[in-house]
Coordinates of C-alpha atoms in Angstrom, one line a residue:
X980 CA 188.0 261.0 -0.4
X981 CA 191.3 261.0 1.5
X982 CA 191.2 260.9 5.3
X983 CA 193.2 263.6 6.9
X984 CA 195.6 262.4 9.8
X985 CA 193.2 263.2 12.5
X986 CA 190.3 261.2 10.6
X987 CA 193.0 258.2 10.1
X988 CA 193.6 257.8 13.7
X989 CA 190.0 258.4 14.7
X990 CA 188.8 255.2 12.4
X991 CA 191.7 253.3 13.4
X992 CA 191.4 254.0 17.5
X993 CA 187.4 253.3 16.7
X994 CA 188.4 250.3 15.4
X995 CA 190.7 249.0 17.6
X996 CA 187.7 249.3 20.9
X997 CA 185.1 247.6 19.2
X998 CA 186.7 244.8 17.9
X999 CA 187.6 244.4 21.2
X1000 CA 191.8 244.6 21.0
X1001 CA 191.1 246.9 23.3
X1002 CA 188.8 245.7 26.4
X1003 CA 187.0 247.4 28.1
X1004 CA 188.7 248.7 31.1
X1005 CA 192.5 248.8 29.5
X1006 CA 194.2 251.7 29.6
X1007 CA 195.6 253.6 26.9
X1008 CA 198.7 255.8 26.9
X1009 CA 198.9 258.3 24.1
X1010 CA 202.7 257.1 23.5
X1011 CA 201.5 253.7 23.4
X1012 CA 199.3 254.7 20.9
X1013 CA 201.6 257.1 18.9
X1014 CA 203.4 253.8 18.9
X1015 CA 200.7 250.9 17.6
X1016 CA 198.8 253.6 15.5
X1017 CA 202.6 255.1 13.7
X1018 CA 201.3 258.8 14.1
X1019 CA 201.8 261.6 16.2
X1020 CA 200.2 262.7 19.5
X1021 CA 198.3 265.7 17.8
X1022 CA 196.0 263.0 15.4
X1023 CA 195.9 260.7 18.8
X1024 CA 194.8 263.5 20.6
X1025 CA 191.7 264.4 18.6
X1026 CA 191.1 261.3 17.8
X1027 CA 190.5 260.0 21.7
X1028 CA 188.6 264.3 22.5
X1029 CA 186.1 262.4 20.0
X1030 CA 186.0 259.1 21.2
X1031 CA 185.5 260.4 24.7
X1032 CA 182.4 262.5 23.9
X1033 CA 180.8 259.5 22.3
X1034 CA 181.7 257.8 25.2
X1035 CA 184.0 255.2 24.1
X1036 CA 186.9 256.3 26.3
X1037 CA 186.9 257.8 30.1
X1038 CA 189.6 259.9 31.5
X1039 CA 189.7 260.3 35.2
X1040 CA 192.3 262.5 36.7
X1041 CA 193.4 259.4 39.2
X1042 CA 193.4 256.6 36.8
X1043 CA 193.8 257.7 33.1
X1044 CA 192.5 257.4 30.1
X1045 CA 191.0 253.7 29.7
X1046 CA 188.1 252.1 27.2
X1047 CA 184.7 252.6 28.5
X1048 CA 182.3 250.0 29.5
X1049 CA 178.3 250.2 30.0
X1050 CA 176.5 249.3 33.1
X1051 CA 173.8 246.7 33.0
X1052 CA 170.9 249.7 33.3
X1053 CA 173.0 251.7 30.6
X1054 CA 172.7 249.0 28.3
X1055 CA 169.2 248.7 29.0
X1056 CA 168.7 252.7 28.6
X1057 CA 169.9 251.8 25.3
X1058 CA 168.1 249.2 24.3
X1059 CA 164.5 251.5 25.3
X1060 CA 166.1 254.2 23.2
X1061 CA 166.8 251.8 20.6
X1062 CA 162.6 251.2 20.7
X1063 CA 161.0 254.4 21.0
X1064 CA 163.4 255.1 18.0
X1065 CA 163.0 252.1 15.5
X1066 CA 159.4 251.4 16.3
X1067 CA 158.6 255.2 15.0
X1068 CA 160.4 254.0 12.1
X1069 CA 158.8 251.3 10.9
X1070 CA 155.3 252.9 11.5
X1071 CA 156.6 255.6 8.8
X1072 CA 158.4 253.0 6.3
X1073 CA 155.2 250.8 6.3
X1074 CA 153.6 254.0 5.1
X1075 CA 155.8 254.6 2.0
X1076 CA 156.0 253.4 -1.8
X1077 CA 159.6 251.2 -2.5
X1078 CA 161.7 251.8 -5.6
X1079 CA 163.3 248.4 -6.3
X1080 CA 166.9 249.5 -5.9
X1081 CA 165.6 249.9 -2.2
X1082 CA 164.2 246.5 -2.0
X1083 CA 167.3 244.9 -3.6
X1084 CA 169.4 246.2 -1.1
X1085 CA 167.2 245.1 2.2
X1086 CA 167.2 241.9 -0.2
X1087 CA 171.2 241.9 -0.4
X1088 CA 171.6 242.4 3.4
X1089 CA 169.4 239.1 4.3
X1090 CA 171.1 237.2 2.1
X1091 CA 174.3 237.9 3.8
X1092 CA 172.8 237.9 7.2
X1093 CA 171.9 234.3 6.2
X1094 CA 175.3 233.5 5.3
X1095 CA 176.8 234.5 8.7
X1096 CA 174.1 232.6 10.7
X1097 CA 174.6 229.7 8.7
X1098 CA 178.7 230.0 9.6
X1099 CA 177.8 231.3 13.6
X1100 CA 180.1 234.4 13.0
X1101 CA 178.9 236.7 15.5
X1102 CA 180.8 239.7 14.8
X1103 CA 180.3 239.5 10.7
X1104 CA 176.8 239.0 11.9
X1105 CA 176.4 242.2 14.2
X1106 CA 178.4 244.2 11.2
X1107 CA 175.0 243.8 9.4
X1108 CA 172.4 243.4 11.7
X1109 CA 173.7 247.3 12.6
X1110 CA 173.7 248.0 8.6
X1111 CA 170.1 246.6 8.8
X1112 CA 168.8 248.6 11.2
X1113 CA 170.3 251.6 10.1
X1114 CA 169.7 251.7 6.8
X1115 CA 165.9 251.7 7.9
X1116 CA 166.2 254.8 9.7
X1117 CA 168.2 256.5 6.2
X1118 CA 165.4 255.4 4.6
X1119 CA 163.4 257.4 6.8
X1120 CA 165.2 260.3 5.9
X1121 CA 165.8 262.2 9.8
X1122 CA 169.0 262.9 9.9
X1123 CA 169.0 263.5 13.9
X1124 CA 167.1 259.4 13.7
X1125 CA 170.3 258.2 11.6
X1126 CA 173.1 260.6 14.4
X1127 CA 171.4 259.2 17.0
X1128 CA 171.2 254.9 15.9
X1129 CA 175.1 255.3 15.0
X1130 CA 175.7 256.8 17.8
X1131 CA 174.0 254.1 19.6
X1132 CA 175.0 251.6 18.1
X1133 CA 178.8 252.6 18.4
X1134 CA 177.6 251.6 22.2
X1135 CA 176.0 248.1 21.4
X1136 CA 178.3 246.9 18.9
X1137 CA 180.3 245.0 21.7
X1138 CA 177.2 244.4 23.8
X1139 CA 175.2 242.7 20.7
X1140 CA 178.5 240.1 20.4
X1141 CA 178.1 239.2 24.2
X1142 CA 174.4 239.1 24.0
X1143 CA 175.1 236.5 21.0
X1144 CA 177.5 235.0 22.5
X1145 CA 175.0 234.1 25.7
X1146 CA 172.4 232.8 23.5
X1147 CA 173.5 230.5 20.6
X1148 CA 170.3 230.4 19.1
X1149 CA 170.0 234.3 19.2
X1150 CA 172.2 234.6 15.5
X1151 CA 169.4 232.6 14.2
X1152 CA 166.1 234.5 15.8
X1153 CA 167.5 238.0 14.7
X1154 CA 168.1 236.9 11.2
X1155 CA 164.5 235.4 11.0
X1156 CA 163.6 238.8 12.9
X1157 CA 164.7 241.4 10.3
X1158 CA 163.0 239.4 7.4
X1159 CA 159.8 239.4 9.3
X1160 CA 159.8 243.0 9.8
X1161 CA 161.1 244.1 6.9
X1162 CA 158.2 241.8 5.9
X1163 CA 155.7 243.6 7.5
X1164 CA 157.3 247.3 6.8
X1165 CA 157.0 246.7 3.2
X1166 CA 153.5 244.8 3.2
X1167 CA 151.9 247.9 4.8
X1168 CA 151.5 246.6 8.3
X1169 CA 152.3 249.6 11.1
X1170 CA 151.1 248.0 13.9
X1171 CA 152.6 244.8 13.2
X1172 CA 156.0 245.7 12.2
X1173 CA 156.3 248.2 15.6
X1174 CA 155.1 244.9 17.5
X1175 CA 157.6 242.9 15.6
X1176 CA 160.7 245.1 16.3
X1177 CA 159.3 246.0 19.8
X1178 CA 159.9 242.0 20.7
X1179 CA 163.0 242.2 18.1
X1180 CA 165.1 244.7 20.5
X1181 CA 163.4 243.1 23.8
X1182 CA 164.4 240.1 23.3
X1183 CA 168.5 241.4 23.2
X1184 CA 167.6 243.6 26.8
X1185 CA 166.3 240.1 28.2
X1186 CA 169.4 238.2 27.2
X1187 CA 172.0 240.9 28.7
X1188 CA 169.7 241.2 31.5
X1189 CA 169.4 237.2 32.8

């Protein structure tokens, strides 16, 4: 399906921000973005409004438009929300039957995680890591949880890369955590799956704080 100009502007700007081409605190002007994206002001303005509503850019009368950053406390709050949502998800998933195609998706994802962990590719790993967590929520089939997690993951993408860079062993342990969590879900062990998910997310939060 072909994207509208507004959707294209939004997707491209979001990719630039999450990919750290625009760093937190960087100032932007509509004219500069028109030149960079080769688009007119109308779709760019629409994209900026949407990104502002998602908390990725901010506008203040005194400073103008700039890429948002998050305080440590706010990042910790995001992790706490994820713990609440994702432990609920894994408990529910531990009680369901799994189709072969669903299992195959996770096997492929985990295999890709291992490849990227072996390559120490932080950005690539963060992308498939996010997909793993989001796919669990999608199989739970709660639209509100999926939307909440998509919003949180966008905000935490840059933070996740920061955690991996801060602790160079984290990428391997994160992959192993994912394997363990999924094995517990498929084995129908909800309490252990929820505990493993909690430990997984709390570890990332501790690395960020210290």
